[in-house]
PDB file of C-alpha atoms in Angstrom:
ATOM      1  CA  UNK A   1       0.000   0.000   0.000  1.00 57.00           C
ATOM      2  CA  UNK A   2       1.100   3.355  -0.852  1.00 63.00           C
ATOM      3  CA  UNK A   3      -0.079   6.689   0.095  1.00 61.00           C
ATOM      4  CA  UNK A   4       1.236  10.164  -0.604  1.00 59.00           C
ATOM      5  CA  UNK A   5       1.575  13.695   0.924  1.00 56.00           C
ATOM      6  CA  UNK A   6      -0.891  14.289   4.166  1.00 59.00           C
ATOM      7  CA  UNK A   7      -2.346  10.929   4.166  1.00 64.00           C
ATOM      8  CA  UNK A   8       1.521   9.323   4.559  1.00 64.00           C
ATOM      9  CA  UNK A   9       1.849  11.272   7.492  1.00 62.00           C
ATOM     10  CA  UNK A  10      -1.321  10.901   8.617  1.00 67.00           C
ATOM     11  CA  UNK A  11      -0.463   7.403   8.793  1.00 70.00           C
ATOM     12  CA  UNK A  12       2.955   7.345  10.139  1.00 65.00           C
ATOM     13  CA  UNK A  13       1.264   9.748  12.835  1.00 64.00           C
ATOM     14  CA  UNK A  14      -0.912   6.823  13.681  1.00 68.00           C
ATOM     15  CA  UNK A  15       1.730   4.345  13.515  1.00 66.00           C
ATOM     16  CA  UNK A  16       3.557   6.262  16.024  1.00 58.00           C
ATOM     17  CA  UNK A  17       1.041   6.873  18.486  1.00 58.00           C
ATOM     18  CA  UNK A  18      -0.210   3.073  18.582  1.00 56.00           C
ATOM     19  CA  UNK A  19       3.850   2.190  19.098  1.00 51.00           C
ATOM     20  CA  UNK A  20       3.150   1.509  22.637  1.00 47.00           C
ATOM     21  CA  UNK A  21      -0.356   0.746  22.809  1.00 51.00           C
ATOM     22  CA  UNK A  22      -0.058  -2.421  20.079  1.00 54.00           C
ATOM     23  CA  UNK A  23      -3.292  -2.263  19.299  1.00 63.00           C
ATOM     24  CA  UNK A  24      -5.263  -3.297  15.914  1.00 70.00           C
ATOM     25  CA  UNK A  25      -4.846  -0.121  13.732  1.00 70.00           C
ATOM     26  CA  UNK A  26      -7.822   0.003  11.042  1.00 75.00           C
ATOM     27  CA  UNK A  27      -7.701   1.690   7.821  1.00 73.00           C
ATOM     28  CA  UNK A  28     -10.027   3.007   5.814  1.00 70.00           C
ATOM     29  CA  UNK A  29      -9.274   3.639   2.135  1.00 68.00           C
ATOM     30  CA  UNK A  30     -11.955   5.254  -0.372  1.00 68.00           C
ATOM     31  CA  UNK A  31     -11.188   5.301  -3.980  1.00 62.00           C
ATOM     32  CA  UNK A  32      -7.822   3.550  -3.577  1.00 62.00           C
ATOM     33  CA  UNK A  33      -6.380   1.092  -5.864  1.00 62.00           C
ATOM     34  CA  UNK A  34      -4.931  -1.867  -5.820  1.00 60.00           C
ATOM     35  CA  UNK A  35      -1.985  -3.339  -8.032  1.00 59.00           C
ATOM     36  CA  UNK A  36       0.517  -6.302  -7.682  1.00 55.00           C
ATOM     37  CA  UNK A  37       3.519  -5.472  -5.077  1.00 49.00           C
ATOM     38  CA  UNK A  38       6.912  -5.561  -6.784  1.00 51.00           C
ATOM     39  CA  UNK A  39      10.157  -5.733  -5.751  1.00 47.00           C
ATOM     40  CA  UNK A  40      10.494  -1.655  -5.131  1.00 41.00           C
ATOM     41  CA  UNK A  41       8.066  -1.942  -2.810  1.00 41.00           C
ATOM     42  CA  UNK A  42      10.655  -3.336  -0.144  1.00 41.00           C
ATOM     43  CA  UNK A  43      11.377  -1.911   3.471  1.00 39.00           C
ATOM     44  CA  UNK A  44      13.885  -0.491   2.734  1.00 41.00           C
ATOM     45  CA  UNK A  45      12.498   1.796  -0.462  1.00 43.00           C
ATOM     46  CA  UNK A  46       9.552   2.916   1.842  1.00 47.00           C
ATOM     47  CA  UNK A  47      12.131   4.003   4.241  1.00 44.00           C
ATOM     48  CA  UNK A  48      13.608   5.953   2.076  1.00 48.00           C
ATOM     49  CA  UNK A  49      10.913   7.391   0.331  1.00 57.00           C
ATOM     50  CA  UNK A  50       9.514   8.394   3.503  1.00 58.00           C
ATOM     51  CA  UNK A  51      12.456  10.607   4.157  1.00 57.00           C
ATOM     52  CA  UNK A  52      12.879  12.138   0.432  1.00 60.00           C
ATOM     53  CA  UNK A  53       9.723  12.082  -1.480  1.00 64.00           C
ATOM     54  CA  UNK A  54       7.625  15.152  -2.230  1.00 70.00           C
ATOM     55  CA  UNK A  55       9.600  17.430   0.543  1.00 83.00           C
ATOM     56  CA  UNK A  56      11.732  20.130   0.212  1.00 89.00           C
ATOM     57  CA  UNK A  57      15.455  20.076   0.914  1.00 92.00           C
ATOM     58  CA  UNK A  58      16.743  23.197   2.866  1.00 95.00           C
ATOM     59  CA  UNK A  59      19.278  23.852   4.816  1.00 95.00           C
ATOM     60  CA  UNK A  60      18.623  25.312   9.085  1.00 96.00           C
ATOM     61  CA  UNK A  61      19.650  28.713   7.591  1.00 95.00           C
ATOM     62  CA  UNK A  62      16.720  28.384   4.654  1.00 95.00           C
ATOM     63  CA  UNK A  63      14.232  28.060   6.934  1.00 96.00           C
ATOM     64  CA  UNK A  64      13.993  31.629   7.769  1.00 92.00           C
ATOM     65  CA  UNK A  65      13.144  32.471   3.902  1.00 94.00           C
ATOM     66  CA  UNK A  66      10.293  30.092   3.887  1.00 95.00           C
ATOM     67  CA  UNK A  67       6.723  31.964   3.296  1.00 93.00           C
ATOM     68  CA  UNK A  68       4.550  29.125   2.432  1.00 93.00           C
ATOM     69  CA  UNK A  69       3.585  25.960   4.500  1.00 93.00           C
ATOM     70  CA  UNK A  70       5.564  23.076   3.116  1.00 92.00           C
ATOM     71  CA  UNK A  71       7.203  19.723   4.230  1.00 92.00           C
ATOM     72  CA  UNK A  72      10.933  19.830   4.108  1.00 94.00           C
ATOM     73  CA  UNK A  73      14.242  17.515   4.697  1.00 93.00           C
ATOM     74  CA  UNK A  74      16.977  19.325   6.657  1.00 95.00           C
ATOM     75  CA  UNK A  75      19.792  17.627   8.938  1.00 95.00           C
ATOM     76  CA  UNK A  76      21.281  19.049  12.047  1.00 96.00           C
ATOM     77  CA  UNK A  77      22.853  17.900  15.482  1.00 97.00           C
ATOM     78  CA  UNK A  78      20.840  18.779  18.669  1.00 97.00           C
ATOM     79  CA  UNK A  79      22.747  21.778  19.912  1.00 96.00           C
ATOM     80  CA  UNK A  80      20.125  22.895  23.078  1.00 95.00           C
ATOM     81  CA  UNK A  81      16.862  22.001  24.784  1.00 94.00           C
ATOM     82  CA  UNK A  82      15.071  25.343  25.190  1.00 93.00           C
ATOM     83  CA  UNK A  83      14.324  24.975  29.020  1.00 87.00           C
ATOM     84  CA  UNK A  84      12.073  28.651  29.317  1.00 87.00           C
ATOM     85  CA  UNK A  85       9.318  26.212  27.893  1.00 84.00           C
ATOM     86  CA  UNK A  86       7.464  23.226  29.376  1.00 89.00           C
ATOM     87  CA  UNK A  87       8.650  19.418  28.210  1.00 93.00           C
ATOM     88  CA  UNK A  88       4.643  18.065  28.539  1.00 93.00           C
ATOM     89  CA  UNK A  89       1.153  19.263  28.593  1.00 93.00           C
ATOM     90  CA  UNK A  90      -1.941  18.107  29.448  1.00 92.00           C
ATOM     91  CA  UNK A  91      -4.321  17.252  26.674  1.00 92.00           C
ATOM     92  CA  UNK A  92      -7.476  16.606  25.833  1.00 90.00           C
ATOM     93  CA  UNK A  93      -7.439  12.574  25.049  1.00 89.00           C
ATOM     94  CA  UNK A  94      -9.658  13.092  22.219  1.00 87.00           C
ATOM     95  CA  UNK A  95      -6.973  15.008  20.088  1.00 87.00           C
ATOM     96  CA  UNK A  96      -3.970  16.955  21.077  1.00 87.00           C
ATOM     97  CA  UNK A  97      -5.285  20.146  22.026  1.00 90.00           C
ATOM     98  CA  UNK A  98      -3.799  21.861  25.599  1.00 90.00           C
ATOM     99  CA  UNK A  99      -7.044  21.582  28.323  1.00 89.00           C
ATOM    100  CA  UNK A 100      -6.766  23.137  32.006  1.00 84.00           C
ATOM    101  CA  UNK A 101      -9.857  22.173  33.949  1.00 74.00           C
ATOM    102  CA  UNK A 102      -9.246  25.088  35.926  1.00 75.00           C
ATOM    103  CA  UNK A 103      -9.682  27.293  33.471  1.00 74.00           C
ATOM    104  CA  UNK A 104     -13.234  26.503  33.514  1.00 65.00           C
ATOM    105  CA  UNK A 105     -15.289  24.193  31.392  1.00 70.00           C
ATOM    106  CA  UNK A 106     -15.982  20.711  30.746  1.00 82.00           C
ATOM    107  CA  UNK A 107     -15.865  20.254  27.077  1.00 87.00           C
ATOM    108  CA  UNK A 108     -12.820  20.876  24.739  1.00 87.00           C
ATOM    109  CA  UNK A 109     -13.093  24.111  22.815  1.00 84.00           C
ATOM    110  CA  UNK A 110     -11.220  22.242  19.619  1.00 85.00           C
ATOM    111  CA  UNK A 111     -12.813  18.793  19.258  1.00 87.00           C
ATOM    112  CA  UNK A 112     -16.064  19.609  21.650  1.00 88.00           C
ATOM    113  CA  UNK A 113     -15.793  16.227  23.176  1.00 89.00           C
ATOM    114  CA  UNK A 114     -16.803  16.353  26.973  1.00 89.00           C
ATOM    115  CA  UNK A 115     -13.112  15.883  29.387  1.00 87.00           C
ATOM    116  CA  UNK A 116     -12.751  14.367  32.350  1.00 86.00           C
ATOM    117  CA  UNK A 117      -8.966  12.923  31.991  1.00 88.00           C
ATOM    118  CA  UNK A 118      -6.501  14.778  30.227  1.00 91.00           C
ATOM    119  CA  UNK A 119      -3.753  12.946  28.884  1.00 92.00           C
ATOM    120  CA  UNK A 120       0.207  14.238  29.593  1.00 93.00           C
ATOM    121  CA  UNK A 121       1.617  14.819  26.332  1.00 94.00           C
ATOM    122  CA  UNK A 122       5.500  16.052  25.143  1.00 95.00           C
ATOM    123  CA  UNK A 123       5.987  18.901  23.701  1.00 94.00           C
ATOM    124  CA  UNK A 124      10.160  19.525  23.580  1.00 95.00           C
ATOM    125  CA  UNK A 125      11.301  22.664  21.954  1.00 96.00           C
ATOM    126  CA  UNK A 126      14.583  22.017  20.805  1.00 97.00           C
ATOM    127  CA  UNK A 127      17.552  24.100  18.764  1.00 97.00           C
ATOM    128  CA  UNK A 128      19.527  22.113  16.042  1.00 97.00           C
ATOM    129  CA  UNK A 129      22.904  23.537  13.970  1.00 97.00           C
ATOM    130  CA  UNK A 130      24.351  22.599  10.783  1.00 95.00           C
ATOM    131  CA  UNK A 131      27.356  24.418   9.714  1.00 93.00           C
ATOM    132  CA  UNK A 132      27.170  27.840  11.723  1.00 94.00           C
ATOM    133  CA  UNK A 133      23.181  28.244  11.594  1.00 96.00           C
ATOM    134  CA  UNK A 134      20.679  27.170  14.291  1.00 96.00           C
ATOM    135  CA  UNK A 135      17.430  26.563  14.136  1.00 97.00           C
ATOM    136  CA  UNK A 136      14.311  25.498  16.628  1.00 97.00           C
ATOM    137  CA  UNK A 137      12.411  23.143  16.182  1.00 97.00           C
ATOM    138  CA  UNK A 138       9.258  21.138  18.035  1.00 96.00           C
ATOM    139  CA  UNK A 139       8.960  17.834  19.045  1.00 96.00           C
ATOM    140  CA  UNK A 140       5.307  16.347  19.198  1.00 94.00           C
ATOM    141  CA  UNK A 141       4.379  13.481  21.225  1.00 94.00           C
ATOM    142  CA  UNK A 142       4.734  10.687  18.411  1.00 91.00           C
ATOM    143  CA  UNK A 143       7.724  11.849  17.715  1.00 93.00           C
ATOM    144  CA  UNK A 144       8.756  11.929  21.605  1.00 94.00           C
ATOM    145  CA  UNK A 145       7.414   7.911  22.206  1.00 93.00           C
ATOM    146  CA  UNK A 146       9.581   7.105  18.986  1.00 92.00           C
ATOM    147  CA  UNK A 147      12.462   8.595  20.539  1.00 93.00           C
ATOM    148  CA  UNK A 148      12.347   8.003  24.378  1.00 94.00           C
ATOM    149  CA  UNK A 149      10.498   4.633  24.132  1.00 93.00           C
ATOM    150  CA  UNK A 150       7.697   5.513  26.819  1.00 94.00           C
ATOM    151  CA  UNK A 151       4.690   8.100  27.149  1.00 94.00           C
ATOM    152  CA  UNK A 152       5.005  11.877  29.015  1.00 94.00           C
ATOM    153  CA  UNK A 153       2.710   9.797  31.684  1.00 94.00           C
ATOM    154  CA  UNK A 154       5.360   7.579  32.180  1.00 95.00           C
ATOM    155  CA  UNK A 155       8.458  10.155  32.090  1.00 94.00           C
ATOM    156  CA  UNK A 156       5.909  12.041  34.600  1.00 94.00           C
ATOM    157  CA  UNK A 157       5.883   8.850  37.478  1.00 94.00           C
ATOM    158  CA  UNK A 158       9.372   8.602  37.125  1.00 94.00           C
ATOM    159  CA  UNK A 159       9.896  11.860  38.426  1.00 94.00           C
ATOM    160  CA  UNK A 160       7.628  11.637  40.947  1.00 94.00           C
ATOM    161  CA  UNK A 161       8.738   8.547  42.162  1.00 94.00           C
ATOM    162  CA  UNK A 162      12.553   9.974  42.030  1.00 93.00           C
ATOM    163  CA  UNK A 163      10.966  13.256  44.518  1.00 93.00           C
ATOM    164  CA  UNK A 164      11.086  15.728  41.592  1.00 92.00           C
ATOM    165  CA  UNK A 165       8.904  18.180  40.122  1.00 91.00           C
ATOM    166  CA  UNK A 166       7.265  17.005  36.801  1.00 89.00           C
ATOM    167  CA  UNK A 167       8.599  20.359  35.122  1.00 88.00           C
ATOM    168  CA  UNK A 168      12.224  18.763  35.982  1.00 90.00           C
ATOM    169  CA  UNK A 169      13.277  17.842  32.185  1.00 90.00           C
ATOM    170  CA  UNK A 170      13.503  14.225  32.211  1.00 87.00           C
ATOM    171  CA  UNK A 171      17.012  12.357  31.764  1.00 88.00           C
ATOM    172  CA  UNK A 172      15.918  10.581  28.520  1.00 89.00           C
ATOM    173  CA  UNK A 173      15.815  14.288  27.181  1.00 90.00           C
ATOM    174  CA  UNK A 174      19.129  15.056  28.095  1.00 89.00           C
ATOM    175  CA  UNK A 175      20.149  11.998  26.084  1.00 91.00           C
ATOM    176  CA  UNK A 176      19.407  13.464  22.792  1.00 94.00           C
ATOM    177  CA  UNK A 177      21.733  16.688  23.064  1.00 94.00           C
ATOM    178  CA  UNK A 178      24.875  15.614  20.356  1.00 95.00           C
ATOM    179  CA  UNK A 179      22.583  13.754  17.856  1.00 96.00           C
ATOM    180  CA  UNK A 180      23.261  14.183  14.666  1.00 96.00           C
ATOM    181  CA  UNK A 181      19.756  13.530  12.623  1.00 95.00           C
ATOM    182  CA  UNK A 182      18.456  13.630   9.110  1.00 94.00           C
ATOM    183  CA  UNK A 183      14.938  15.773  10.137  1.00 94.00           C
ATOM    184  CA  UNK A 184      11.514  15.664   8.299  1.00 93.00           C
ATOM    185  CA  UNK A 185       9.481  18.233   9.714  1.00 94.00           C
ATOM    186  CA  UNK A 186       6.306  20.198   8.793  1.00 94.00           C
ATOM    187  CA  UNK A 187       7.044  24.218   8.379  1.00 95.00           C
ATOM    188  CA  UNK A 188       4.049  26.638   9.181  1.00 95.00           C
ATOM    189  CA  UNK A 189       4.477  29.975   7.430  1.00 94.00           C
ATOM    190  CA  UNK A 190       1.948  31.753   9.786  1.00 93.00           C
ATOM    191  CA  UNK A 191       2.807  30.527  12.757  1.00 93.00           C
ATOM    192  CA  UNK A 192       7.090  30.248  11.614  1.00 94.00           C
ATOM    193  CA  UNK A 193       7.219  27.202  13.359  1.00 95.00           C
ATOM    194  CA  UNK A 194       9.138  24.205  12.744  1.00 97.00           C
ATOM    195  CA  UNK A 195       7.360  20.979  13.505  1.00 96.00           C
ATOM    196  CA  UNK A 196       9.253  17.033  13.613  1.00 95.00           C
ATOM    197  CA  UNK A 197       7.611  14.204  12.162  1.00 92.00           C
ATOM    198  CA  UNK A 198      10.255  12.062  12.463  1.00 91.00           C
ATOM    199  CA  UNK A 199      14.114  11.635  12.444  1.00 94.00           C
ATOM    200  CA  UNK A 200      16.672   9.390  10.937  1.00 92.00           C
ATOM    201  CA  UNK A 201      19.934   8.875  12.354  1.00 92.00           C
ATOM    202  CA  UNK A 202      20.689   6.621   9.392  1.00 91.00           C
ATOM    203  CA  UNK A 203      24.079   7.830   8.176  1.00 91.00           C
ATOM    204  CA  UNK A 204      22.922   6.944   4.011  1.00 89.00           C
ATOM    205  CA  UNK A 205      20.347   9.819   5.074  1.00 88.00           C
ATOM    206  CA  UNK A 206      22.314  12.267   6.699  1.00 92.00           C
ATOM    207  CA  UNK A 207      25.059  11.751   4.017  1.00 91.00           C
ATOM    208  CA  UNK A 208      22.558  12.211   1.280  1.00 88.00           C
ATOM    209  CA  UNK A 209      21.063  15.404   2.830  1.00 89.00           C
ATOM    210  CA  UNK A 210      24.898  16.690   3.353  1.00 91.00           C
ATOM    211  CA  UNK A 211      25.557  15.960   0.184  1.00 90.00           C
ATOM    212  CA  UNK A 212      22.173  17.430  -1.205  1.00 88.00           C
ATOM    213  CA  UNK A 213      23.107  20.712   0.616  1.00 88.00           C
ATOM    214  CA  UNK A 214      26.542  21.119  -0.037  1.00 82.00           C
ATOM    215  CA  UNK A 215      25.613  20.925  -4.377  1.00 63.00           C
ATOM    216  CA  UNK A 216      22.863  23.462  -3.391  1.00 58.00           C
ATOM    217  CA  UNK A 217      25.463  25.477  -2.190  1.00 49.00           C
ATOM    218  CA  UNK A 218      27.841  25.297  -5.192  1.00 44.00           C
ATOM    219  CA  UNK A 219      25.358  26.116  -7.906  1.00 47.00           C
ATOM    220  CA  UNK A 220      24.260  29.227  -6.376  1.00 46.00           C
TER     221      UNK A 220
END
């Protein structure tokens, strides 16, 4: 099966979230069609195309010139986690939306749904450099469970358990500062904000992007 653009991440979105859970993921597909799989259709060629097809190749520095919302391909190594900001939020569990009961009301003003949990969800804003420029950058909570292997929740109890505040920034966090990762992230022009869907600390990708960058830079 292959799907393109918003629906591929829409997908890999719901891959990611169910990582822990392992539950049955259903999917619905109207007007699709089906052909014979062939032998490009390995894991390894969806990997790939997951990181290079239909986005945009820039480099940290580009990202300030961008003024239209686009998907784009940039590598970097994890130079700082901005600490001025929260690591986790609560949520509503019907979608990701931030909900404070004590701000009054019941119901989620996004999704409507009626709240009486909210869910703990990450929400790390971190800066990245490649050669001289730096950039920030957000990482959502599929992206977070990929990374750290466990859910805000559980990064939360650990804290607790260890006497410390939940606003502490967890140690798995700190474990990410010196990565070097090929990024595919989701800019906003209106808000300018940088969102991960994923990283790849495959060095085929990084090289590739590297290399991508560096001819970018020589024809101009």
């Amino acid at each position: 099966m292959t799907v393109w653009e918003d629906y591929a991440i829409q997908l890999h979105d719901a891959i990611d979230k169910n990582l822990l859970l392992q539950e049955p993921l259903v999917v619905m597909l109207t007007l699709g069609k089906i052909k014979d799989a062939t032998g490009a259709s390995g894991v390894g060629y969806n990997l790939v195309e997951k990181f290079f097809h239909n986005a945009r190749v820039v480099s940290i520095g580009e990202i300030n010139n961008l003024r239209q919302d686009c998907y784009c391909l940039t590598v970097g190594t994890v130079d700082e986690i901005i600490i001025d900001a929260p690591w986790s939020y609560d949520s509503c569990p019907n979608c990701t939306t931030t909900f404070d009961p004590s701000k009054g009301g019941l119901a989620c003003h996004s999704c409507q749904n009626s709240v009486t949990n909210t869910v703990p969800r990450y929400k790390l804003n971190v800066r990245m450099e490649h050669n001289g420029d730096k950039g920030n950058f957000l990482f959502w909570d599929a992206t977070c469970i990929k990374l750290f292997g466990k859910t805000a929740a559980e990064c939360r109890d650990e804290l607790i358990a260890d006497g410390d505040d939940i606003k502490v920034f967890s140690t798995c966090v700190d474990e990410i500062l010196s990565k070097t990762w090929a990024v595919i992230f989701k800019f906003c022009s209106q808000l300018h904000q940088s969102s991960v869907l994923d990283v790849s600390e495959e060095p085929h990708h990084i090289q590739t992007l590297i290399a991508t960058l560096g001819l970018k830079v020589i024809t101009k």
